[in-house]
Amino acid sequence: MSLLDIYLQKNEKKRYDVFKETGISQQMLSSVNNKSVSSYSVKTLQAIAKTLGKSEGTVLDELLRLENENPYFEVFNAEDLLLALKNKESYILIKGEYKKEMEELAKSQLSDTETLGLELGSAGLVTVLAEVILQLVDLFSSKDDDKKKIESQIRKYKFKKLNENEILLYLRQLDY
């Protein structure tokens, strides 16, 4: 879970904004991104607070509350989705107009029953063969690089329609 990215997203900011505002290195922000709030340095908390125009105590309280909630990473466009996939978010909530595009990808995935039937019938070979074929298709595809990255990474996730405006993606390994 990339708690810092989720927190900044809820405050309509990004790590780059913190860097630009305070000069704190992006490498430092990246290193704390996947750590628990208790390991954040005072310097990091001060930089976040300054960027958001909040007190350090308020930022710490909000981060701790968010850490306890186990929040979803919210996605509104391809750039947000690429960031979530790069961070290997466990739960990704797709909202807004981008949901329609993701519904098309969801239609291309097999159901759990279909997948299980194929894997059992082929002794697992179909999974390996499918990945090889998909990699070859990506290699010769005329789609842009971002779309290729999304399509290859999205296979690690399951789709669940929450309502008319939201789709939840969650890692397949969380089912095991």
Coordinates of C-alpha atoms in Angstrom, one line a residue:
M1 CA 0.0 0.0 0.0
S2 CA 1.4 3.4 -0.9
L3 CA -0.1 5.4 2.0
L4 CA 1.7 8.6 1.1
D5 CA 0.4 8.6 -2.5
I6 CA -3.1 7.9 -1.3
Y7 CA -3.0 10.6 1.4
L8 CA -1.6 13.2 -1.1
Q9 CA -4.2 12.2 -3.7
K10 CA -7.0 12.8 -1.2
N11 CA -5.5 16.3 -0.7
E12 CA -5.3 16.8 -4.5
K13 CA -1.4 16.7 -4.5
K14 CA 1.4 14.4 -5.6
R15 CA 4.8 13.6 -4.4
Y16 CA 6.2 16.0 -7.0
D17 CA 4.2 18.9 -5.4
V18 CA 5.9 18.2 -2.1
F19 CA 9.3 18.1 -3.8
K20 CA 8.6 21.3 -5.7
E21 CA 7.3 23.2 -2.6
T22 CA 9.9 22.1 0.0
G23 CA 12.9 20.7 -1.9
I24 CA 12.7 17.3 0.0
S25 CA 14.1 14.7 -2.4
Q26 CA 11.7 12.6 -4.4
Q27 CA 13.9 9.6 -3.4
M28 CA 13.1 10.2 0.2
L29 CA 9.4 10.5 -0.5
S30 CA 9.5 7.3 -2.6
S31 CA 11.3 5.4 0.2
V32 CA 8.7 6.3 2.9
N33 CA 5.8 5.7 0.5
N34 CA 5.4 2.0 1.4
K35 CA 6.3 2.3 5.0
S36 CA 4.1 2.7 8.1
V37 CA 3.5 6.2 9.3
S38 CA 5.5 5.5 12.5
S39 CA 8.6 5.4 10.4
Y40 CA 8.1 8.8 8.8
S41 CA 10.8 11.3 9.8
V42 CA 9.9 14.7 11.3
K43 CA 11.4 16.3 8.2
T44 CA 9.1 14.3 5.9
L45 CA 6.0 15.2 8.0
Q46 CA 7.0 18.9 8.0
A47 CA 7.4 18.9 4.2
I48 CA 4.0 17.3 3.7
A49 CA 2.4 19.7 6.1
K50 CA 3.9 22.7 4.4
T51 CA 2.8 21.6 1.0
L52 CA -0.8 21.0 2.2
G53 CA -0.9 24.1 4.4
K54 CA -1.7 22.0 7.5
S55 CA 0.0 21.5 10.9
E56 CA 2.4 18.6 11.4
G57 CA 0.1 17.2 14.0
T58 CA -2.9 17.3 11.7
V59 CA -1.0 15.6 8.9
L60 CA 0.2 12.9 11.4
D61 CA -3.3 12.3 12.7
E62 CA -4.8 12.1 9.2
L63 CA -2.0 9.7 8.0
L64 CA -2.5 7.4 11.1
R65 CA -6.3 7.4 10.5
L66 CA -5.8 6.6 6.8
E67 CA -3.4 3.8 7.7
N68 CA -6.0 2.2 9.9
E69 CA -8.7 2.4 7.2
N70 CA -6.7 0.3 4.7
P71 CA -7.8 2.7 1.9
Y72 CA -8.4 2.2 -1.8
F73 CA -6.2 4.0 -4.4
E74 CA -8.6 6.1 -6.4
V75 CA -8.1 6.2 -10.2
F76 CA -9.6 8.7 -12.6
N77 CA -7.3 8.3 -15.7
A78 CA -4.6 6.2 -17.2
E79 CA -1.8 8.2 -15.4
D80 CA -3.3 7.4 -12.0
L81 CA -3.8 3.8 -13.0
L82 CA -0.2 3.4 -14.1
L83 CA 1.0 4.9 -10.8
A84 CA -1.2 2.4 -8.9
L85 CA 0.0 -0.5 -10.9
K86 CA 3.6 0.6 -10.5
N87 CA 3.1 0.8 -6.7
K88 CA 1.4 -2.7 -6.8
E89 CA -1.6 -1.4 -4.9
S90 CA -3.7 -4.1 -3.4
Y91 CA -7.0 -2.3 -4.1
I92 CA -7.6 0.2 -6.9
L93 CA -10.9 2.0 -7.2
I94 CA -11.7 3.2 -10.7
K95 CA -14.1 6.2 -10.9
G96 CA -15.5 8.6 -13.3
E97 CA -15.3 8.4 -17.1
Y98 CA -12.3 6.1 -17.0
K99 CA -14.6 3.4 -15.6
K100 CA -16.1 2.9 -19.1
E101 CA -12.7 2.1 -20.6
M102 CA -11.9 -0.4 -17.8
E103 CA -15.2 -2.1 -18.4
E104 CA -14.0 -3.1 -21.9
L105 CA -10.9 -4.7 -20.4
A106 CA -13.0 -6.5 -17.8
K107 CA -15.1 -8.1 -20.5
S108 CA -11.9 -9.7 -22.0
Q109 CA -11.1 -11.6 -18.8
L110 CA -12.3 -15.1 -18.2
S111 CA -14.5 -15.9 -15.1
D112 CA -13.0 -17.9 -12.3
T113 CA -14.9 -21.0 -13.4
E114 CA -13.6 -20.7 -17.0
T115 CA -10.1 -20.1 -15.8
L116 CA -10.1 -23.0 -13.4
G117 CA -11.5 -25.3 -16.1
L118 CA -8.8 -24.3 -18.6
E119 CA -6.0 -24.7 -16.1
L120 CA -7.2 -28.1 -14.9
G121 CA -7.8 -29.4 -18.4
S122 CA -4.3 -28.4 -19.6
A123 CA -2.4 -29.1 -16.3
G124 CA -1.5 -25.4 -16.1
L125 CA 0.1 -25.2 -19.5
V126 CA -2.6 -22.9 -20.8
T127 CA -1.5 -20.2 -18.4
V128 CA 2.1 -20.2 -19.6
L129 CA 1.0 -20.5 -23.2
A130 CA -1.5 -17.6 -22.9
E131 CA 1.2 -15.3 -21.3
V132 CA 3.6 -16.1 -24.2
I133 CA 0.9 -15.3 -26.8
L134 CA -0.1 -12.1 -25.0
Q135 CA 3.6 -11.0 -24.9
L136 CA 3.9 -11.6 -28.6
V137 CA 0.7 -9.7 -29.3
D138 CA 2.0 -6.8 -27.2
L139 CA 5.3 -6.8 -29.1
F140 CA 3.7 -6.3 -32.5
S141 CA 0.8 -4.2 -31.3
S142 CA 0.4 -0.6 -32.5
K143 CA -1.0 0.6 -29.1
D144 CA 0.9 3.2 -27.2
D145 CA 3.3 2.1 -24.5
D146 CA 1.0 3.2 -21.6
K147 CA -1.9 1.1 -22.9
K148 CA 0.4 -1.9 -23.3
K149 CA 1.7 -1.5 -19.7
I150 CA -1.8 -1.2 -18.3
E151 CA -3.1 -4.3 -20.2
S152 CA -0.2 -6.4 -19.2
Q153 CA -0.3 -5.4 -15.5
I154 CA -4.1 -5.5 -15.2
R155 CA -4.1 -9.3 -15.7
K156 CA -2.8 -9.5 -12.1
Y157 CA -6.1 -8.0 -10.9
K158 CA -9.7 -9.1 -10.6
F159 CA -12.5 -6.8 -11.5
K160 CA -15.5 -6.2 -9.2
K161 CA -18.3 -3.7 -10.2
L162 CA -19.3 -1.9 -7.0
N163 CA -21.9 0.3 -8.5
E164 CA -22.7 2.2 -11.7
N165 CA -19.8 4.7 -11.1
E166 CA -17.1 2.5 -9.6
I167 CA -15.1 -0.6 -10.3
L168 CA -12.8 -2.2 -7.8
L169 CA -9.6 -3.9 -8.9
Y170 CA -8.0 -6.2 -6.4
L171 CA -4.9 -8.4 -6.7
R172 CA -5.7 -12.0 -7.6
Q173 CA -3.4 -13.3 -4.9
L174 CA -5.7 -11.8 -2.2
D175 CA -8.2 -14.5 -3.0
Y176 CA -5.8 -17.2 -1.9

